[in-house]
GROMACS .gro file of C-alpha atoms in nm:
model
  478
    1MET     CA    1   5.058   1.012  -1.044
    2ASP     CA    2   5.177   0.873  -1.396
    3GLY     CA    3   5.019   0.602  -1.563
    4ILE     CA    4   4.668   0.728  -1.414
    5ARG     CA    5   4.399   0.773  -1.687
    6THR     CA    6   4.092   1.025  -1.568
    7ASP     CA    7   3.759   0.959  -1.696
    8TYR     CA    8   3.517   1.203  -1.676
    9THR     CA    9   3.242   0.959  -1.887
   10LEU     CA   10   2.979   0.976  -1.576
   11GLU     CA   11   3.012   1.356  -1.487
   12LEU     CA   12   2.777   1.511  -1.721
   13GLN     CA   13   2.834   1.871  -1.791
   14SER     CA   14   2.578   2.181  -1.759
   15GLU     CA   15   2.423   2.116  -2.113
   16GLU     CA   16   2.437   1.739  -2.087
   17MET     CA   17   2.226   1.757  -1.778
   18ASP     CA   18   1.955   1.955  -1.940
   19HIS     CA   19   1.926   1.762  -2.243
   20LEU     CA   20   1.902   1.462  -2.054
   21VAL     CA   21   1.596   1.591  -1.841
   22ALA     CA   22   1.441   1.784  -2.119
   23GLN     CA   23   1.446   1.459  -2.332
   24ALA     CA   24   1.285   1.231  -2.026
   25MET     CA   25   1.087   1.510  -1.974
   26GLU     CA   26   0.896   1.547  -2.299
   27ARG     CA   27   0.816   1.192  -2.302
   28ILE     CA   28   0.711   1.205  -1.970
   29LYS     CA   29   0.445   1.467  -2.046
   30SER     CA   30   0.343   1.309  -2.314
   31PHE     CA   31   0.256   0.989  -2.135
   32ILE     CA   32   0.089   1.163  -1.834
   33ASP     CA   33  -0.134   1.419  -2.094
   34THR     CA   34  -0.244   1.054  -2.292
   35LEU     CA   35  -0.338   0.900  -1.977
   36PRO     CA   36  -0.697   0.907  -1.988
   37ASP     CA   37  -0.708   0.776  -2.383
   38GLN     CA   38  -0.447   0.495  -2.259
   39PRO     CA   39  -0.605   0.149  -2.206
   40SER     CA   40  -0.647   0.024  -1.869
   41ALA     CA   41  -0.425  -0.283  -1.897
   42ASP     CA   42  -0.258  -0.441  -2.176
   43VAL     CA   43  -0.037  -0.751  -2.116
   44GLY     CA   44  -0.083  -0.924  -2.453
   45GLY     CA   45   0.231  -1.075  -2.594
   46GLY     CA   46   0.408  -0.986  -2.212
   47GLU     CA   47   0.608  -1.315  -2.178
   48ALA     CA   48   0.732  -1.338  -2.511
   49LEU     CA   49   0.852  -0.951  -2.488
   50ALA     CA   50   1.022  -0.983  -2.169
   51ARG     CA   51   1.191  -1.287  -2.306
   52SER     CA   52   1.322  -1.104  -2.568
   53LEU     CA   53   1.473  -0.841  -2.352
   54ARG     CA   54   1.740  -1.118  -2.203
   55GLU     CA   55   2.086  -0.996  -2.279
   56ALA     CA   56   2.442  -0.950  -2.131
   57ILE     CA   57   2.577  -0.657  -1.976
   58PRO     CA   58   2.634  -0.356  -2.216
   59THR     CA   59   2.984  -0.321  -2.355
   60GLY     CA   60   2.934   0.003  -2.537
   61PRO     CA   61   2.691   0.302  -2.518
   62THR     CA   62   2.293   0.322  -2.634
   63PRO     CA   63   2.178   0.661  -2.733
   64PHE     CA   64   1.908   0.786  -2.453
   65ALA     CA   65   1.687   0.846  -2.754
   66GLU     CA   66   1.676   0.515  -2.855
   67ILE     CA   67   1.651   0.406  -2.437
   68LEU     CA   68   1.361   0.657  -2.398
   69ASP     CA   69   1.161   0.484  -2.722
   70LEU     CA   70   1.194   0.157  -2.602
   71LEU     CA   71   1.080   0.241  -2.274
   72PHE     CA   72   0.774   0.446  -2.364
   73ASP     CA   73   0.687   0.284  -2.694
   74CYS     CA   74   0.751  -0.092  -2.615
   75LEU     CA   75   0.809  -0.165  -2.235
   76ILE     CA   76   0.550   0.046  -2.045
   77PRO     CA   77   0.260   0.013  -2.270
   78LYS     CA   78   0.264  -0.350  -2.201
   79THR     CA   79   0.150  -0.356  -1.846
   80PHE     CA   80  -0.133  -0.289  -1.618
   81ASN     CA   81  -0.188   0.068  -1.650
   82THR     CA   82  -0.167   0.169  -1.248
   83ALA     CA   83  -0.148   0.541  -1.315
   84GLY     CA   84  -0.442   0.591  -1.503
   85PRO     CA   85  -0.790   0.706  -1.406
   86GLY     CA   86  -0.943   0.371  -1.500
   87TYR     CA   87  -0.737   0.151  -1.277
   88LEU     CA   88  -0.971   0.016  -1.034
   89ALA     CA   89  -0.831  -0.310  -0.919
   90TYR     CA   90  -0.611  -0.416  -0.631
   91ILE     CA   91  -0.506  -0.126  -0.427
   92PRO     CA   92  -0.445   0.223  -0.669
   93GLY     CA   93  -0.241   0.484  -0.588
   94GLY     CA   94  -0.182   0.675  -0.899
   95GLY     CA   95   0.166   0.829  -0.867
   96ILE     CA   96   0.174   1.222  -0.831
   97LEU     CA   97   0.443   1.389  -1.029
   98HIS     CA   98   0.540   1.575  -0.737
   99THR     CA   99   0.724   1.310  -0.590
  100ALA     CA  100   0.910   1.219  -0.898
  101VAL     CA  101   1.060   1.562  -0.849
  102ALA     CA  102   1.140   1.492  -0.522
  103ASP     CA  103   1.293   1.193  -0.617
  104LEU     CA  104   1.466   1.356  -0.865
  105ILE     CA  105   1.627   1.609  -0.617
  106ALA     CA  106   1.702   1.326  -0.390
  107ASP     CA  107   1.895   1.125  -0.575
  108SER     CA  108   2.118   1.404  -0.738
  109VAL     CA  109   2.212   1.550  -0.405
  110ASN     CA  110   2.275   1.184  -0.283
  111ARG     CA  111   2.222   1.240   0.077
  112TYR     CA  112   2.299   0.956   0.364
  113VAL     CA  113   1.999   1.040   0.595
  114GLY     CA  114   2.071   0.661   0.779
  115VAL     CA  115   2.267   0.842   1.057
  116TRP     CA  116   2.165   1.164   1.218
  117ALA     CA  117   2.534   1.328   1.224
  118ALA     CA  118   2.560   1.285   0.827
  119ALA     CA  119   2.287   1.507   0.744
  120PRO     CA  120   2.093   1.642   1.057
  121ALA     CA  121   1.840   1.859   0.853
  122LEU     CA  122   1.735   1.639   0.606
  123ALA     CA  123   1.712   1.348   0.862
  124GLN     CA  124   1.479   1.554   1.084
  125LEU     CA  125   1.256   1.606   0.742
  126GLU     CA  126   1.176   1.256   0.773
  127VAL     CA  127   1.125   1.280   1.114
  128ASN     CA  128   0.865   1.540   1.049
  129VAL     CA  129   0.710   1.341   0.833
  130GLY     CA  130   0.658   1.049   1.037
  131ARG     CA  131   0.517   1.297   1.330
  132TRP     CA  132   0.256   1.409   1.068
  133PHE     CA  133   0.147   1.075   1.040
  134CYS     CA  134   0.117   1.001   1.422
  135ASP     CA  135  -0.056   1.318   1.467
  136ILE     CA  136  -0.311   1.185   1.171
  137VAL     CA  137  -0.392   0.902   1.398
  138SER     CA  138  -0.364   1.079   1.733
  139TYR     CA  139  -0.079   0.925   1.872
  140PRO     CA  140   0.105   1.073   2.151
  141ALA     CA  141   0.438   1.271   2.149
  142GLU     CA  142   0.638   0.991   2.221
  143SER     CA  143   0.549   0.813   1.939
  144LEU     CA  144   0.777   0.731   1.630
  145GLY     CA  145   0.666   0.705   1.250
  146LEU     CA  146   0.917   0.567   0.980
  147LEU     CA  147   0.908   0.577   0.613
  148THR     CA  148   0.955   0.221   0.445
  149SER     CA  149   0.938   0.056   0.108
  150GLY     CA  150   0.591  -0.024   0.169
  151GLY     CA  151   0.352  -0.246   0.371
  152SER     CA  152   0.512  -0.530   0.368
  153MET     CA  153   0.821  -0.405   0.513
  154SER     CA  154   0.627  -0.216   0.772
  155ASN     CA  155   0.464  -0.517   0.890
  156LEU     CA  156   0.752  -0.700   0.911
  157ILE     CA  157   0.936  -0.446   1.125
  158ALA     CA  158   0.629  -0.436   1.315
  159ILE     CA  159   0.612  -0.802   1.429
  160VAL     CA  160   0.968  -0.811   1.516
  161THR     CA  161   0.953  -0.522   1.718
  162ALA     CA  162   0.628  -0.681   1.882
  163ARG     CA  163   0.856  -1.039   1.920
  164ARG     CA  164   1.166  -0.803   2.060
  165ASN     CA  165   0.958  -0.640   2.331
  166ARG     CA  166   0.688  -0.903   2.469
  167LEU     CA  167   0.873  -1.201   2.414
  168PRO     CA  168   1.185  -1.383   2.544
  169ASP     CA  169   1.515  -1.457   2.316
  170ASN     CA  170   1.356  -1.838   2.328
  171PHE     CA  171   1.042  -1.712   2.149
  172PHE     CA  172   0.926  -2.018   1.973
  173SER     CA  173   0.610  -2.064   2.205
  174GLY     CA  174   0.485  -1.695   2.088
  175THR     CA  175   0.189  -1.674   1.898
  176LEU     CA  176   0.011  -1.431   1.696
  177TYR     CA  177  -0.362  -1.390   1.550
  178THR     CA  178  -0.497  -1.246   1.256
  179SER     CA  179  -0.871  -1.291   1.092
  180ASP     CA  180  -0.890  -1.486   0.735
  181GLN     CA  181  -0.941  -1.174   0.562
  182THR     CA  182  -0.536  -1.035   0.684
  183HIS     CA  183  -0.291  -0.974   0.386
  184TYR     CA  184  -0.061  -1.222   0.322
  185SER     CA  185   0.249  -1.008   0.392
  186VAL     CA  186   0.162  -1.091   0.731
  187SER     CA  187   0.236  -1.443   0.763
  188LYS     CA  188   0.488  -1.401   0.533
  189ALA     CA  189   0.648  -1.130   0.797
  190ALA     CA  190   0.579  -1.366   1.090
  191VAL     CA  191   0.781  -1.638   0.933
  192LEU     CA  192   1.052  -1.389   0.792
  193ALA     CA  193   1.054  -1.279   1.195
  194GLY     CA  194   1.156  -1.627   1.281
  195LEU     CA  195   0.790  -1.760   1.423
  196PRO     CA  196   0.745  -2.122   1.347
  197PRO     CA  197   0.450  -2.111   1.062
  198SER     CA  198   0.207  -2.334   1.278
  199ASN     CA  199   0.201  -2.043   1.557
  200LEU     CA  200  -0.021  -1.831   1.306
  201ARG     CA  201  -0.349  -1.864   1.411
  202VAL     CA  202  -0.621  -1.726   1.148
  203VAL     CA  203  -0.953  -1.632   1.336
  204SER     CA  204  -1.251  -1.652   1.132
  205SER     CA  205  -1.415  -1.337   1.011
  206ASP     CA  206  -1.807  -1.254   1.077
  207ASN     CA  207  -2.026  -1.140   0.796
  208LEU     CA  208  -1.894  -0.780   0.763
  209PHE     CA  209  -1.553  -0.960   0.700
  210ARG     CA  210  -1.409  -0.847   1.006
  211ILE     CA  211  -1.246  -1.054   1.276
  212ASN     CA  212  -1.480  -1.270   1.493
  213LEU     CA  213  -1.403  -1.182   1.857
  214THR     CA  214  -1.517  -1.446   1.995
  215ASP     CA  215  -1.331  -1.687   1.840
  216LEU     CA  216  -0.990  -1.487   1.882
  217ARG     CA  217  -1.070  -1.483   2.227
  218ASP     CA  218  -1.141  -1.855   2.261
  219GLN     CA  219  -0.806  -1.951   2.049
  220ILE     CA  220  -0.612  -1.698   2.282
  221ARG     CA  221  -0.710  -1.915   2.597
  222ARG     CA  222  -0.676  -2.256   2.414
  223ASP     CA  223  -0.318  -2.118   2.344
  224ARG     CA  224  -0.246  -1.993   2.695
  225ASP     CA  225  -0.399  -2.370   2.851
  226ALA     CA  226  -0.180  -2.544   2.617
  227GLY     CA  227   0.116  -2.356   2.760
  228MET     CA  228   0.177  -2.107   2.473
  229THR     CA  229   0.249  -1.755   2.479
  230PRO     CA  230   0.022  -1.504   2.297
  231PHE     CA  231   0.183  -1.210   2.220
  232LEU     CA  232   0.040  -1.048   1.921
  233ILE     CA  233  -0.309  -0.975   1.754
  234VAL     CA  234  -0.296  -0.802   1.390
  235GLY     CA  235  -0.619  -0.588   1.320
  236ASN     CA  236  -0.700  -0.461   0.959
  237GLY     CA  237  -0.790  -0.104   0.883
  238GLY     CA  238  -0.915  -0.190   0.563
  239THR     CA  239  -0.843  -0.501   0.438
  240THR     CA  240  -0.750  -0.594   0.052
  241ASN     CA  241  -1.061  -0.846  -0.014
  242THR     CA  242  -1.320  -0.630   0.081
  243GLY     CA  243  -1.206  -0.309   0.241
  244ALA     CA  244  -1.310  -0.439   0.584
  245VAL     CA  245  -1.193  -0.238   0.918
  246ASP     CA  246  -1.216  -0.442   1.204
  247ASP     CA  247  -1.410  -0.341   1.567
  248LEU     CA  248  -1.029  -0.181   1.658
  249SER     CA  249  -1.168  -0.064   2.002
  250ALA     CA  250  -1.303  -0.376   2.079
  251LEU     CA  251  -0.918  -0.536   1.959
  252ALA     CA  252  -0.770  -0.266   2.164
  253ASP     CA  253  -0.988  -0.382   2.487
  254LEU     CA  254  -0.875  -0.741   2.472
  255ALA     CA  255  -0.502  -0.704   2.349
  256ARG     CA  256  -0.487  -0.492   2.706
  257GLU     CA  257  -0.722  -0.729   2.878
  258GLU     CA  258  -0.440  -1.027   2.768
  259GLY     CA  259  -0.113  -0.788   2.795
  260LEU     CA  260  -0.080  -0.862   2.387
  261TRP     CA  261   0.086  -0.618   2.154
  262LEU     CA  262  -0.189  -0.466   1.887
  263HIS     CA  263  -0.092  -0.396   1.519
  264VAL     CA  264  -0.340  -0.271   1.294
  265ASP     CA  265  -0.286  -0.294   0.922
  266ALA     CA  266  -0.402   0.007   0.774
  267ALA     CA  267  -0.178   0.038   0.500
  268TYR     CA  268  -0.470   0.077   0.219
  269GLY     CA  269  -0.741   0.220   0.488
  270GLY     CA  270  -0.563   0.441   0.731
  271PHE     CA  271  -0.488   0.760   0.575
  272PHE     CA  272  -0.865   0.783   0.557
  273MET     CA  273  -0.879   0.900   0.913
  274LEU     CA  274  -0.830   1.223   0.740
  275THR     CA  275  -1.184   1.201   0.677
  276GLU     CA  276  -1.505   1.202   0.882
  277LYS     CA  277  -1.563   0.875   0.754
  278GLY     CA  278  -1.259   0.686   0.822
  279ARG     CA  279  -1.198   0.822   1.170
  280ASP     CA  280  -1.553   0.680   1.218
  281ALA     CA  281  -1.447   0.373   1.062
  282MET     CA  282  -1.070   0.375   1.240
  283ARG     CA  283  -1.246   0.442   1.580
  284GLY     CA  284  -0.970   0.281   1.844
  285ILE     CA  285  -0.688   0.286   1.615
  286GLU     CA  286  -0.510   0.537   1.833
  287ARG     CA  287  -0.490   0.262   2.106
  288ALA     CA  288  -0.272   0.043   1.887
  289ASP     CA  289   0.078  -0.024   1.963
  290SER     CA  290   0.180   0.010   1.608
  291ILE     CA  291  -0.001   0.093   1.264
  292THR     CA  292   0.110   0.051   0.880
  293LEU     CA  293  -0.010   0.327   0.664
  294ASP     CA  294   0.092   0.349   0.299
  295PRO     CA  295   0.125   0.674   0.169
  296HIS     CA  296   0.143   0.486  -0.188
  297LYS     CA  297  -0.223   0.382  -0.169
  298GLY     CA  298  -0.391   0.688   0.048
  299LEU     CA  299  -0.191   0.975  -0.037
  300PHE     CA  300  -0.151   0.887  -0.353
  301LEU     CA  301   0.243   0.873  -0.371
  302PRO     CA  302   0.424   0.613  -0.637
  303TYR     CA  303   0.485   0.280  -0.551
  304GLY     CA  304   0.783   0.226  -0.298
  305THR     CA  305   0.634   0.473   0.016
  306GLY     CA  306   0.504   0.319   0.325
  307SER     CA  307   0.532   0.384   0.654
  308LEU     CA  308   0.508   0.207   1.007
  309LEU     CA  309   0.368   0.391   1.317
  310VAL     CA  310   0.501   0.302   1.668
  311ARG     CA  311   0.290   0.421   1.994
  312ASP     CA  312   0.587   0.413   2.161
  313GLY     CA  313   0.925   0.511   1.967
  314SER     CA  314   1.127   0.356   2.282
  315ALA     CA  315   1.041   0.007   2.149
  316LEU     CA  316   1.177   0.063   1.832
  317ARG     CA  317   1.486   0.154   1.975
  318LYS     CA  318   1.480  -0.175   2.177
  319ALA     CA  319   1.426  -0.384   1.931
  320HIS     CA  320   1.670  -0.221   1.614
  321SER     CA  321   1.948  -0.042   1.836
  322VAL     CA  322   2.282  -0.212   1.731
  323ARG     CA  323   2.625  -0.024   1.761
  324ALA     CA  324   2.974  -0.040   1.540
  325VAL     CA  325   3.267   0.147   1.590
  326TYR     CA  326   3.290   0.287   1.286
  327LEU     CA  327   2.963   0.474   1.318
  328PRO     CA  328   2.917   0.842   1.444
  329PRO     CA  329   2.776   0.887   1.820
  330THR     CA  330   2.412   0.787   1.826
  331GLU     CA  331   2.188   1.096   1.910
  332HIS     CA  332   1.987   0.998   2.213
  333GLU     CA  333   1.752   1.299   2.256
  334PRO     CA  334   1.451   1.165   2.211
  335ASP     CA  335   1.365   1.433   1.918
  336LEU     CA  336   1.671   1.355   1.727
  337VAL     CA  337   1.645   1.036   1.571
  338ASP     CA  338   1.935   0.821   1.399
  339LEU     CA  339   1.675   0.621   1.138
  340SER     CA  340   1.954   0.336   1.148
  341GLN     CA  341   1.883   0.264   1.506
  342VAL     CA  342   1.512   0.250   1.495
  343SER     CA  343   1.502   0.019   1.151
  344PRO     CA  344   1.686  -0.257   1.033
  345GLU     CA  345   1.814  -0.023   0.745
  346LEU     CA  346   2.150   0.132   0.751
  347SER     CA  347   2.198   0.239   0.397
  348ARG     CA  348   1.851   0.376   0.306
  349ALA     CA  349   1.745   0.624   0.031
  350PHE     CA  350   1.636   1.018   0.156
  351ARG     CA  351   1.309   0.869   0.137
  352GLY     CA  352   1.134   1.191   0.342
  353LEU     CA  353   1.148   1.414   0.044
  354ARG     CA  354   0.902   1.225  -0.152
  355VAL     CA  355   0.631   1.283   0.123
  356TRP     CA  356   0.770   1.605   0.240
  357LEU     CA  357   0.756   1.801  -0.077
  358PRO     CA  358   0.410   1.770  -0.185
  359LEU     CA  359   0.276   1.809   0.116
  360LYS     CA  360   0.469   2.132   0.192
  361MET     CA  361   0.362   2.263  -0.187
  362HIS     CA  362  -0.018   2.169  -0.132
  363GLY     CA  363  -0.081   2.111   0.257
  364ILE     CA  364  -0.305   1.811   0.365
  365GLU     CA  365  -0.644   1.949   0.256
  366PRO     CA  366  -0.620   1.852  -0.141
  367PHE     CA  367  -0.532   1.511   0.035
  368ARG     CA  368  -0.838   1.508   0.220
  369GLN     CA  369  -1.028   1.602  -0.054
  370ASN     CA  370  -0.960   1.333  -0.311
  371LEU     CA  371  -1.007   1.122  -0.047
  372GLU     CA  372  -1.372   1.222   0.013
  373GLU     CA  373  -1.435   1.223  -0.336
  374LYS     CA  374  -1.305   0.870  -0.360
  375LEU     CA  375  -1.561   0.733  -0.083
  376GLN     CA  376  -1.831   0.936  -0.269
  377LEU     CA  377  -1.744   0.774  -0.550
  378ALA     CA  378  -1.724   0.421  -0.449
  379GLN     CA  379  -2.081   0.479  -0.261
  380TRP     CA  380  -2.229   0.606  -0.594
  381ILE     CA  381  -2.146   0.293  -0.787
  382THR     CA  382  -2.250   0.081  -0.513
  383GLU     CA  383  -2.611   0.266  -0.576
  384LYS     CA  384  -2.597   0.201  -0.933
  385LEU     CA  385  -2.483  -0.169  -0.918
  386ARG     CA  386  -2.740  -0.224  -0.658
  387ALA     CA  387  -3.035  -0.127  -0.918
  388ILE     CA  388  -2.906  -0.372  -1.180
  389ASP     CA  389  -3.113  -0.706  -1.116
  390GLU     CA  390  -2.845  -0.916  -1.245
  391ILE     CA  391  -2.585  -0.806  -0.968
  392GLU     CA  392  -2.547  -0.885  -0.580
  393ILE     CA  393  -2.308  -0.650  -0.372
  394VAL     CA  394  -2.137  -0.921  -0.150
  395ALA     CA  395  -1.933  -0.647   0.056
  396GLU     CA  396  -2.040  -0.316   0.103
  397PRO     CA  397  -1.790  -0.026   0.091
  398GLN     CA  398  -1.686   0.069   0.431
  399LEU     CA  399  -1.442   0.235   0.259
  400THR     CA  400  -1.364   0.262  -0.119
  401VAL     CA  401  -1.361  -0.119  -0.203
  402LEU     CA  402  -1.681  -0.308  -0.275
  403ALA     CA  403  -1.712  -0.673  -0.407
  404PHE     CA  404  -2.001  -0.835  -0.588
  405ARG     CA  405  -2.094  -1.128  -0.816
  406LEU     CA  406  -2.374  -1.182  -1.081
  407ARG     CA  407  -2.684  -1.298  -0.944
  408LEU     CA  408  -2.829  -1.538  -1.197
  409PRO     CA  409  -3.168  -1.741  -1.100
  410GLY     CA  410  -3.150  -2.099  -1.204
  411LYS     CA  411  -2.742  -2.108  -1.220
  412ASP     CA  412  -2.584  -2.304  -0.939
  413GLU     CA  413  -2.274  -2.163  -0.758
  414GLU     CA  414  -1.981  -2.315  -1.007
  415THR     CA  415  -2.158  -2.216  -1.327
  416THR     CA  416  -2.223  -1.837  -1.121
  417ASP     CA  417  -1.858  -1.840  -1.050
  418ARG     CA  418  -1.733  -1.918  -1.430
  419LEU     CA  419  -1.999  -1.657  -1.553
  420THR     CA  420  -1.897  -1.407  -1.305
  421ARG     CA  421  -1.512  -1.451  -1.426
  422ARG     CA  422  -1.644  -1.381  -1.832
  423PHE     CA  423  -1.857  -1.070  -1.712
  424MET     CA  424  -1.533  -0.929  -1.533
  425ASP     CA  425  -1.305  -1.033  -1.846
  426GLU     CA  426  -1.608  -0.880  -2.062
  427VAL     CA  427  -1.527  -0.509  -1.874
  428ASN     CA  428  -1.145  -0.554  -1.877
  429GLU     CA  429  -1.121  -0.591  -2.248
  430ARG     CA  430  -1.313  -0.296  -2.327
  431ARG     CA  431  -0.980  -0.151  -2.176
  432ARG     CA  432  -1.143   0.165  -2.011
  433VAL     CA  433  -1.132   0.035  -1.641
  434TYR     CA  434  -0.973  -0.245  -1.518
  435LEU     CA  435  -1.111  -0.449  -1.230
  436SER     CA  436  -0.977  -0.740  -1.028
  437SER     CA  437  -1.107  -1.057  -0.854
  438THR     CA  438  -1.092  -1.208  -0.495
  439VAL     CA  439  -1.266  -1.522  -0.363
  440ILE     CA  440  -1.442  -1.503  -0.030
  441GLU     CA  441  -1.617  -1.849   0.120
  442GLY     CA  442  -1.559  -2.025  -0.194
  443ARG     CA  443  -1.696  -1.759  -0.424
  444PHE     CA  444  -1.549  -1.554  -0.701
  445LEU     CA  445  -1.622  -1.187  -0.666
  446VAL     CA  446  -1.534  -0.887  -0.883
  447ARG     CA  447  -1.383  -0.582  -0.683
  448ILE     CA  448  -1.369  -0.203  -0.731
  449CYS     CA  449  -1.156   0.012  -0.546
  450VAL     CA  450  -1.161   0.374  -0.597
  451LEU     CA  451  -0.870   0.546  -0.488
  452SER     CA  452  -0.670   0.678  -0.745
  453PHE     CA  453  -0.641   1.078  -0.782
  454ARG     CA  454  -0.686   1.051  -1.149
  455THR     CA  455  -1.038   0.888  -1.089
  456HIS     CA  456  -1.374   1.144  -1.116
  457LEU     CA  457  -1.690   1.085  -1.213
  458GLU     CA  458  -1.685   1.046  -1.529
  459ARG     CA  459  -1.447   0.738  -1.506
  460MET     CA  460  -1.672   0.583  -1.281
  461GLN     CA  461  -1.982   0.670  -1.538
  462MET     CA  462  -1.768   0.455  -1.799
  463ALA     CA  463  -1.734   0.185  -1.568
  464LEU     CA  464  -2.093   0.171  -1.481
  465GLU     CA  465  -2.185   0.156  -1.916
  466ASP     CA  466  -1.913  -0.133  -1.951
  467ILE     CA  467  -2.042  -0.325  -1.638
  468LYS     CA  468  -2.422  -0.295  -1.793
  469ALA     CA  469  -2.289  -0.403  -2.136
  470ALA     CA  470  -2.133  -0.708  -2.008
  471VAL     CA  471  -2.406  -0.829  -1.803
  472LYS     CA  472  -2.620  -0.792  -2.118
  473ALA     CA  473  -2.344  -0.960  -2.346
  474ILE     CA  474  -2.335  -1.228  -2.051
  475THR     CA  475  -2.717  -1.308  -2.002
  476ALA     CA  476  -2.767  -1.297  -2.357
  477THR     CA  477  -2.555  -1.619  -2.422
  478ASP     CA  478  -2.652  -1.778  -2.121
   0.00000   0.00000   0.00000
């Protein structure tokens, strides 16, 4: 038609694509090659930097090289170095590069997998990944695994699924049960699922930071007597605070006796099922109705890769299946899954490739070996810390998280907390490792979590050196 101006600006030619990817890859390789020497964390001046970035929408172009300089020289360094070997805080992942390559492919071909008919084979790759995860936890053939953005979304989908399967449309009498060590995403998910916040029961934990089964059973009985409707127990497969794993077999027994849905938040610990120690710790998880696993933790993938497994896949369909006239017919074959009919998402990324590709390239064995190494490293550092008179191990590693504090004779709790905080800051200021903290029973504790695929014995030896130096510095001044 006359007057239509054709614009090819966004359609890169072959040479332009080569140049774009080559420039980016040059900076990425340099970043990864220098990771061992980069600070474990550096957010000094971060607020001022963030404020300086505020700008109106660009009206003209900026050279790609200039953008790369801004990212790699200015913005990326002012962060927690979550990709580095010294990141022992929170729950590390590391982010294997294979997934970045998979994302480049998936984003470039830009295929839609939310509806099976749009990309049958690619949807099947994602379903395969979910099946593999179900096999890892010994789920039956009728189970179904979804990829999500992370544990928070997985917990939300699980609670909605449990609510829709166990409660009537008027669900406001429904109560759910967690321990005082459960991740905050569960209580947030309960609220987002429409349950009154007062219906969440937080149960005490024992001396190993596992849910107290006697208190749990008593709370369920009191709620029934009060006319409430208990419907869901959330167990822990590795807590954030201490890595604690609840007695999942006992929880499964209780859930069956009471007719409750059992969900296990194993975002951190679930993939340790690949190891003998993990299988022993997680015994009973295969009896849960649903399980949260985070590949961006235990499989070392980049952030944004979570998963939810449901023992009876039809429960997901019951909770999420809604039709529209503009969608292709839904697949009803049990092995052909319309992802939009078993999850909240219609529009969704082709997530399957980011997990499928590295597992196809390497097989599961290197992931298993890496997890075994992390278990050994956590035990190694625990024994080294135990030999330091001024350190008290508060939470032994059930997997690869341990929590400890300073032990200073003659100091009260408040002073010990203050000095333990100073001690952690001393360690972190050396910038070879980065530790995080938590508060349990009113006590300030330092955490070590060993999970990055880039963390090996030499980095843990650095951590021990810096911990000893920080202990010496604190005790010398107080």
